[in-house]
PDB file of C-alpha atoms in Angstrom:
ATOM      1  CA  UNK A   3       0.099   0.069  -0.047  1.00 89.00           C
ATOM      2  CA  UNK A   4       2.843   2.185   0.146  1.00 92.00           C
ATOM      3  CA  UNK A   5       5.240   1.456  -2.874  1.00 93.00           C
ATOM      4  CA  UNK A   6       6.730   4.808  -3.445  1.00 95.00           C
ATOM      5  CA  UNK A   7       7.740   5.137   0.353  1.00 94.00           C
ATOM      6  CA  UNK A   8       9.390   1.268   0.760  1.00 95.00           C
ATOM      7  CA  UNK A   9      10.897   1.958  -2.819  1.00 96.00           C
ATOM      8  CA  UNK A  10      12.630   5.177  -2.191  1.00 97.00           C
ATOM      9  CA  UNK A  11      16.450   4.707  -1.547  1.00 97.00           C
ATOM     10  CA  UNK A  12      18.577   5.051   1.385  1.00 96.00           C
ATOM     11  CA  UNK A  13      22.149   4.724   2.205  1.00 94.00           C
ATOM     12  CA  UNK A  14      23.004   1.449   3.478  1.00 94.00           C
ATOM     13  CA  UNK A  15      26.802   2.344   4.073  1.00 93.00           C
ATOM     14  CA  UNK A  16      28.428   1.307   0.628  1.00 93.00           C
ATOM     15  CA  UNK A  17      25.702   1.833  -1.676  1.00 93.00           C
ATOM     16  CA  UNK A  18      22.221   2.933  -2.002  1.00 95.00           C
ATOM     17  CA  UNK A  19      19.306   0.748  -1.943  1.00 95.00           C
ATOM     18  CA  UNK A  20      15.368   0.130  -1.396  1.00 96.00           C
ATOM     19  CA  UNK A  21      14.084   1.244   1.976  1.00 96.00           C
ATOM     20  CA  UNK A  22      12.307  -2.185   2.482  1.00 93.00           C
ATOM     21  CA  UNK A  23      10.381  -4.556   0.617  1.00 91.00           C
ATOM     22  CA  UNK A  24       6.946  -5.995   1.348  1.00 91.00           C
ATOM     23  CA  UNK A  25       8.702  -9.455   2.349  1.00 94.00           C
ATOM     24  CA  UNK A  26       7.725 -12.909   1.001  1.00 97.00           C
ATOM     25  CA  UNK A  27       4.127 -15.106   1.834  1.00 98.00           C
ATOM     26  CA  UNK A  28       3.268 -18.650   1.809  1.00 97.00           C
ATOM     27  CA  UNK A  29       1.994 -20.151  -1.408  1.00 96.00           C
ATOM     28  CA  UNK A  30      -1.626 -19.862   0.644  1.00 97.00           C
ATOM     29  CA  UNK A  31      -0.823 -16.078   1.183  1.00 97.00           C
ATOM     30  CA  UNK A  32       0.094 -15.554   4.937  1.00 97.00           C
ATOM     31  CA  UNK A  33       2.839 -13.029   5.346  1.00 96.00           C
ATOM     32  CA  UNK A  34       6.125 -12.862   6.402  1.00 97.00           C
ATOM     33  CA  UNK A  35       5.139  -9.575   8.170  1.00 95.00           C
ATOM     34  CA  UNK A  36       2.879 -11.520  10.142  1.00 96.00           C
ATOM     35  CA  UNK A  37       4.955 -14.435  10.991  1.00 98.00           C
ATOM     36  CA  UNK A  38       8.432 -12.353  12.381  1.00 97.00           C
ATOM     37  CA  UNK A  39       5.924 -10.094  14.285  1.00 97.00           C
ATOM     38  CA  UNK A  40       4.357 -13.199  15.745  1.00 98.00           C
ATOM     39  CA  UNK A  41       7.796 -14.588  16.640  1.00 98.00           C
ATOM     40  CA  UNK A  42       9.213 -11.397  17.961  1.00 98.00           C
ATOM     41  CA  UNK A  43       6.335 -11.143  20.559  1.00 98.00           C
ATOM     42  CA  UNK A  44       7.184 -14.750  21.802  1.00 98.00           C
ATOM     43  CA  UNK A  45      11.155 -14.040  21.643  1.00 98.00           C
ATOM     44  CA  UNK A  46      10.299 -10.825  23.666  1.00 98.00           C
ATOM     45  CA  UNK A  47       8.211 -12.721  26.494  1.00 98.00           C
ATOM     46  CA  UNK A  48      10.995 -15.122  26.923  1.00 98.00           C
ATOM     47  CA  UNK A  49      13.618 -12.816  26.722  1.00 98.00           C
ATOM     48  CA  UNK A  50      11.840 -10.432  29.396  1.00 98.00           C
ATOM     49  CA  UNK A  51      11.446 -13.456  31.587  1.00 98.00           C
ATOM     50  CA  UNK A  52      15.414 -14.194  31.621  1.00 96.00           C
ATOM     51  CA  UNK A  53      15.813 -10.288  32.912  1.00 96.00           C
ATOM     52  CA  UNK A  54      16.321  -8.536  29.347  1.00 97.00           C
ATOM     53  CA  UNK A  55      15.387  -5.269  28.212  1.00 97.00           C
ATOM     54  CA  UNK A  56      14.082  -5.763  24.394  1.00 98.00           C
ATOM     55  CA  UNK A  57      13.124  -2.816  22.141  1.00 98.00           C
ATOM     56  CA  UNK A  58      11.559  -4.123  18.816  1.00 97.00           C
ATOM     57  CA  UNK A  59      12.177  -1.854  15.610  1.00 96.00           C
ATOM     58  CA  UNK A  60       8.419  -1.879  15.129  1.00 95.00           C
ATOM     59  CA  UNK A  61       5.300  -3.332  16.885  1.00 96.00           C
ATOM     60  CA  UNK A  62       2.887  -3.683  14.035  1.00 92.00           C
ATOM     61  CA  UNK A  63       2.170   0.212  15.262  1.00 94.00           C
ATOM     62  CA  UNK A  64       3.192   1.588  11.813  1.00 91.00           C
ATOM     63  CA  UNK A  65       2.203   1.557   8.507  1.00 90.00           C
ATOM     64  CA  UNK A  66       5.662   0.259   6.816  1.00 89.00           C
ATOM     65  CA  UNK A  67       9.023   0.146   7.549  1.00 90.00           C
ATOM     66  CA  UNK A  68      11.245   0.966   9.338  1.00 95.00           C
ATOM     67  CA  UNK A  69      13.481   1.124   6.500  1.00 96.00           C
ATOM     68  CA  UNK A  70      16.288  -0.776   6.799  1.00 96.00           C
ATOM     69  CA  UNK A  71      18.941   2.258   7.744  1.00 96.00           C
ATOM     70  CA  UNK A  72      16.458   3.297  10.481  1.00 96.00           C
ATOM     71  CA  UNK A  73      16.183  -0.153  11.498  1.00 96.00           C
ATOM     72  CA  UNK A  74      20.196  -0.508  12.488  1.00 97.00           C
ATOM     73  CA  UNK A  75      19.996   3.074  13.935  1.00 97.00           C
ATOM     74  CA  UNK A  76      17.153   2.037  16.935  1.00 97.00           C
ATOM     75  CA  UNK A  77      19.964  -1.017  17.920  1.00 98.00           C
ATOM     76  CA  UNK A  78      22.805   1.574  17.811  1.00 98.00           C
ATOM     77  CA  UNK A  79      20.880   4.088  19.581  1.00 98.00           C
ATOM     78  CA  UNK A  80      20.020   1.709  22.141  1.00 97.00           C
ATOM     79  CA  UNK A  81      23.555   0.448  22.631  1.00 98.00           C
ATOM     80  CA  UNK A  82      22.037  -3.260  22.085  1.00 98.00           C
ATOM     81  CA  UNK A  83      24.239  -5.749  23.701  1.00 98.00           C
ATOM     82  CA  UNK A  84      22.782  -8.041  20.527  1.00 98.00           C
ATOM     83  CA  UNK A  85      20.139  -7.168  17.874  1.00 98.00           C
ATOM     84  CA  UNK A  86      18.609 -10.026  15.667  1.00 98.00           C
ATOM     85  CA  UNK A  87      16.675  -9.489  12.690  1.00 98.00           C
ATOM     86  CA  UNK A  88      13.862 -12.189  12.385  1.00 98.00           C
ATOM     87  CA  UNK A  89      12.771 -12.921   8.874  1.00 98.00           C
ATOM     88  CA  UNK A  90      11.518 -15.982   6.712  1.00 98.00           C
ATOM     89  CA  UNK A  91      12.988 -16.526   3.417  1.00 98.00           C
ATOM     90  CA  UNK A  92      11.187 -16.668  -0.319  1.00 98.00           C
ATOM     91  CA  UNK A  93      13.413 -18.895  -2.102  1.00 98.00           C
ATOM     92  CA  UNK A  94      12.593 -21.935  -4.503  1.00 96.00           C
ATOM     93  CA  UNK A  95      10.298 -25.106  -3.622  1.00 93.00           C
ATOM     94  CA  UNK A  96      12.700 -27.740  -2.381  1.00 97.00           C
ATOM     95  CA  UNK A  97      14.985 -25.416  -0.301  1.00 98.00           C
ATOM     96  CA  UNK A  98      14.249 -26.014   2.904  1.00 98.00           C
ATOM     97  CA  UNK A  99      15.685 -25.224   6.428  1.00 98.00           C
ATOM     98  CA  UNK A 100      17.260 -22.356   8.428  1.00 98.00           C
ATOM     99  CA  UNK A 101      20.099 -20.052   8.350  1.00 98.00           C
ATOM    100  CA  UNK A 102      21.691 -17.096  10.104  1.00 98.00           C
ATOM    101  CA  UNK A 103      23.286 -14.335   8.276  1.00 98.00           C
ATOM    102  CA  UNK A 104      26.738 -12.790   9.585  1.00 98.00           C
ATOM    103  CA  UNK A 105      28.094  -9.372   8.993  1.00 98.00           C
ATOM    104  CA  UNK A 106      31.609  -9.527   7.111  1.00 98.00           C
ATOM    105  CA  UNK A 107      34.123  -7.157   7.430  1.00 98.00           C
ATOM    106  CA  UNK A 108      33.282  -4.213   5.906  1.00 97.00           C
ATOM    107  CA  UNK A 109      35.028  -0.766   5.976  1.00 97.00           C
ATOM    108  CA  UNK A 110      33.611   1.404   3.024  1.00 95.00           C
ATOM    109  CA  UNK A 111      31.526   4.691   3.028  1.00 93.00           C
ATOM    110  CA  UNK A 112      29.857   4.684   6.282  1.00 92.00           C
ATOM    111  CA  UNK A 113      29.833   0.960   6.928  1.00 96.00           C
ATOM    112  CA  UNK A 114      32.445   0.028   9.252  1.00 97.00           C
ATOM    113  CA  UNK A 115      31.732  -3.835  10.804  1.00 98.00           C
ATOM    114  CA  UNK A 116      35.401  -4.525  11.832  1.00 98.00           C
ATOM    115  CA  UNK A 117      34.390  -4.304  15.382  1.00 98.00           C
ATOM    116  CA  UNK A 118      31.330  -6.208  15.401  1.00 98.00           C
ATOM    117  CA  UNK A 119      32.287  -8.993  12.924  1.00 98.00           C
ATOM    118  CA  UNK A 120      34.015 -11.344  15.855  1.00 98.00           C
ATOM    119  CA  UNK A 121      30.939 -10.880  18.439  1.00 98.00           C
ATOM    120  CA  UNK A 122      28.238 -11.410  16.016  1.00 98.00           C
ATOM    121  CA  UNK A 123      29.384 -14.459  14.783  1.00 98.00           C
ATOM    122  CA  UNK A 124      29.669 -15.948  18.309  1.00 98.00           C
ATOM    123  CA  UNK A 125      25.844 -14.469  18.595  1.00 98.00           C
ATOM    124  CA  UNK A 126      25.028 -16.293  15.439  1.00 98.00           C
ATOM    125  CA  UNK A 127      26.880 -19.586  16.259  1.00 98.00           C
ATOM    126  CA  UNK A 128      25.234 -19.450  19.605  1.00 98.00           C
ATOM    127  CA  UNK A 129      21.527 -19.007  18.221  1.00 98.00           C
ATOM    128  CA  UNK A 130      21.840 -21.423  15.300  1.00 98.00           C
ATOM    129  CA  UNK A 131      23.168 -24.297  17.892  1.00 98.00           C
ATOM    130  CA  UNK A 132      20.252 -23.746  20.043  1.00 98.00           C
ATOM    131  CA  UNK A 133      17.633 -23.252  16.978  1.00 98.00           C
ATOM    132  CA  UNK A 134      18.180 -26.704  16.174  1.00 98.00           C
ATOM    133  CA  UNK A 135      18.096 -27.830  19.368  1.00 98.00           C
ATOM    134  CA  UNK A 136      14.828 -26.464  19.947  1.00 98.00           C
ATOM    135  CA  UNK A 137      12.873 -26.912  16.587  1.00 98.00           C
ATOM    136  CA  UNK A 138      14.670 -29.879  15.272  1.00 97.00           C
ATOM    137  CA  UNK A 139      14.966 -28.146  12.016  1.00 97.00           C
ATOM    138  CA  UNK A 140      17.815 -28.912   9.770  1.00 97.00           C
ATOM    139  CA  UNK A 141      20.219 -26.045   8.854  1.00 98.00           C
ATOM    140  CA  UNK A 142      19.348 -24.621   5.097  1.00 98.00           C
ATOM    141  CA  UNK A 143      20.087 -27.316   2.246  1.00 98.00           C
ATOM    142  CA  UNK A 144      20.624 -24.832  -0.192  1.00 98.00           C
ATOM    143  CA  UNK A 145      23.144 -21.682   1.239  1.00 98.00           C
ATOM    144  CA  UNK A 146      25.596 -22.185   4.034  1.00 97.00           C
ATOM    145  CA  UNK A 147      27.008 -25.476   3.074  1.00 97.00           C
ATOM    146  CA  UNK A 148      24.827 -27.215   5.578  1.00 96.00           C
ATOM    147  CA  UNK A 149      26.423 -25.071   8.590  1.00 97.00           C
ATOM    148  CA  UNK A 150      23.155 -22.762   8.808  1.00 98.00           C
ATOM    149  CA  UNK A 151      25.532 -19.734   8.802  1.00 98.00           C
ATOM    150  CA  UNK A 152      26.292 -17.371   5.955  1.00 98.00           C
ATOM    151  CA  UNK A 153      28.251 -14.199   5.730  1.00 98.00           C
ATOM    152  CA  UNK A 154      27.361 -11.354   3.741  1.00 97.00           C
ATOM    153  CA  UNK A 155      28.548  -7.694   3.434  1.00 96.00           C
ATOM    154  CA  UNK A 156      25.481  -6.246   1.247  1.00 95.00           C
ATOM    155  CA  UNK A 157      22.777  -6.082   4.038  1.00 96.00           C
ATOM    156  CA  UNK A 158      22.527  -2.679   5.293  1.00 96.00           C
ATOM    157  CA  UNK A 159      21.075  -3.654   8.364  1.00 96.00           C
ATOM    158  CA  UNK A 160      24.382  -5.521   9.130  1.00 98.00           C
ATOM    159  CA  UNK A 161      26.558  -2.981   7.431  1.00 97.00           C
ATOM    160  CA  UNK A 162      25.248  -0.109   9.290  1.00 98.00           C
ATOM    161  CA  UNK A 163      25.118  -1.705  13.009  1.00 98.00           C
ATOM    162  CA  UNK A 164      27.645  -0.744  15.463  1.00 98.00           C
ATOM    163  CA  UNK A 165      26.495  -3.491  17.840  1.00 98.00           C
ATOM    164  CA  UNK A 166      26.897  -7.230  17.614  1.00 98.00           C
ATOM    165  CA  UNK A 167      24.122  -8.428  14.931  1.00 98.00           C
ATOM    166  CA  UNK A 168      22.578 -11.318  13.030  1.00 98.00           C
ATOM    167  CA  UNK A 169      19.848 -11.895  10.754  1.00 98.00           C
ATOM    168  CA  UNK A 170      17.918 -15.081  10.639  1.00 98.00           C
ATOM    169  CA  UNK A 171      15.821 -16.741   7.892  1.00 98.00           C
ATOM    170  CA  UNK A 172      13.881 -19.484  10.109  1.00 98.00           C
ATOM    171  CA  UNK A 173      12.912 -20.952   7.251  1.00 98.00           C
ATOM    172  CA  UNK A 174      11.402 -20.959   3.657  1.00 98.00           C
ATOM    173  CA  UNK A 175       7.882 -20.064   3.379  1.00 98.00           C
ATOM    174  CA  UNK A 176       7.798 -20.863  -0.571  1.00 98.00           C
ATOM    175  CA  UNK A 177       8.409 -24.640   0.372  1.00 98.00           C
ATOM    176  CA  UNK A 178       5.255 -26.472   1.633  1.00 97.00           C
ATOM    177  CA  UNK A 179       6.785 -28.549   4.472  1.00 98.00           C
ATOM    178  CA  UNK A 180       8.909 -25.453   5.729  1.00 98.00           C
ATOM    179  CA  UNK A 181       5.125 -23.480   5.336  1.00 98.00           C
ATOM    180  CA  UNK A 182       3.827 -26.344   7.627  1.00 98.00           C
ATOM    181  CA  UNK A 183       6.183 -25.379  10.445  1.00 98.00           C
ATOM    182  CA  UNK A 184       6.193 -21.722   9.735  1.00 98.00           C
ATOM    183  CA  UNK A 185       2.279 -21.540  10.139  1.00 98.00           C
ATOM    184  CA  UNK A 186       2.123 -23.502  13.352  1.00 98.00           C
ATOM    185  CA  UNK A 187       1.935 -21.946  16.712  1.00 98.00           C
ATOM    186  CA  UNK A 188       3.617 -24.796  18.462  1.00 98.00           C
ATOM    187  CA  UNK A 189       7.002 -24.488  16.033  1.00 98.00           C
ATOM    188  CA  UNK A 190       6.839 -20.624  16.202  1.00 98.00           C
ATOM    189  CA  UNK A 191       7.106 -20.911  20.041  1.00 98.00           C
ATOM    190  CA  UNK A 192      10.040 -23.124  19.629  1.00 98.00           C
ATOM    191  CA  UNK A 193      11.843 -21.188  17.351  1.00 98.00           C
ATOM    192  CA  UNK A 194      11.426 -18.274  19.883  1.00 98.00           C
ATOM    193  CA  UNK A 195      12.582 -20.534  22.398  1.00 98.00           C
ATOM    194  CA  UNK A 196      15.881 -21.496  20.591  1.00 98.00           C
ATOM    195  CA  UNK A 197      16.450 -18.101  19.570  1.00 98.00           C
ATOM    196  CA  UNK A 198      16.160 -16.950  23.391  1.00 98.00           C
ATOM    197  CA  UNK A 199      18.714 -19.527  24.466  1.00 98.00           C
ATOM    198  CA  UNK A 200      21.134 -18.386  22.046  1.00 98.00           C
ATOM    199  CA  UNK A 201      20.871 -14.712  22.769  1.00 98.00           C
ATOM    200  CA  UNK A 202      20.733 -15.420  26.834  1.00 98.00           C
ATOM    201  CA  UNK A 203      24.024 -17.684  26.312  1.00 98.00           C
ATOM    202  CA  UNK A 204      25.897 -15.051  24.095  1.00 98.00           C
ATOM    203  CA  UNK A 205      24.825 -12.252  26.617  1.00 97.00           C
ATOM    204  CA  UNK A 206      25.813 -14.301  29.657  1.00 95.00           C
ATOM    205  CA  UNK A 207      29.391 -15.410  27.772  1.00 90.00           C
TER     206      UNK A 207
END
């Protein structure tokens, strides 16, 4: 409903790209945005029960966005000990499993990830390990070589972050088998539990 807003270009440190996307959806039309907000709410409840302070970049309280640069800025300004961007992928049918995206070393333009590469890798590894245990889901069969970990240098949300940050693609919404998990209340609770355990493990060292 806001194509001109989400298509406008923003500076992601090394280049300019669209503010945001509408995300993907299952074949039945259930949108990634609803999946991610549901998991974020579950994750917030679990983390707060462990004593964490949690801030969401959006809470269903705005018509679109925030843009990728603003998402990074929210974490930076909060001086977050850990930032996690929750997603579900829109890859081809037959591509299954989760993967955690880690920031690569970038020092270009307004982007400088060098200080967060190592702690972000630790955060991502702890989340991936706990995600497997909690959900029983296998690491991605289409990226990451079976490790469930992928390093990227083209994502503004990572490149502009000054705090440890990872993305997690919880599964592939375009694959029927993964979609049946992503649309399950029980599985989403397990996904939130796995993320929570990984984050808490990271924070407690």
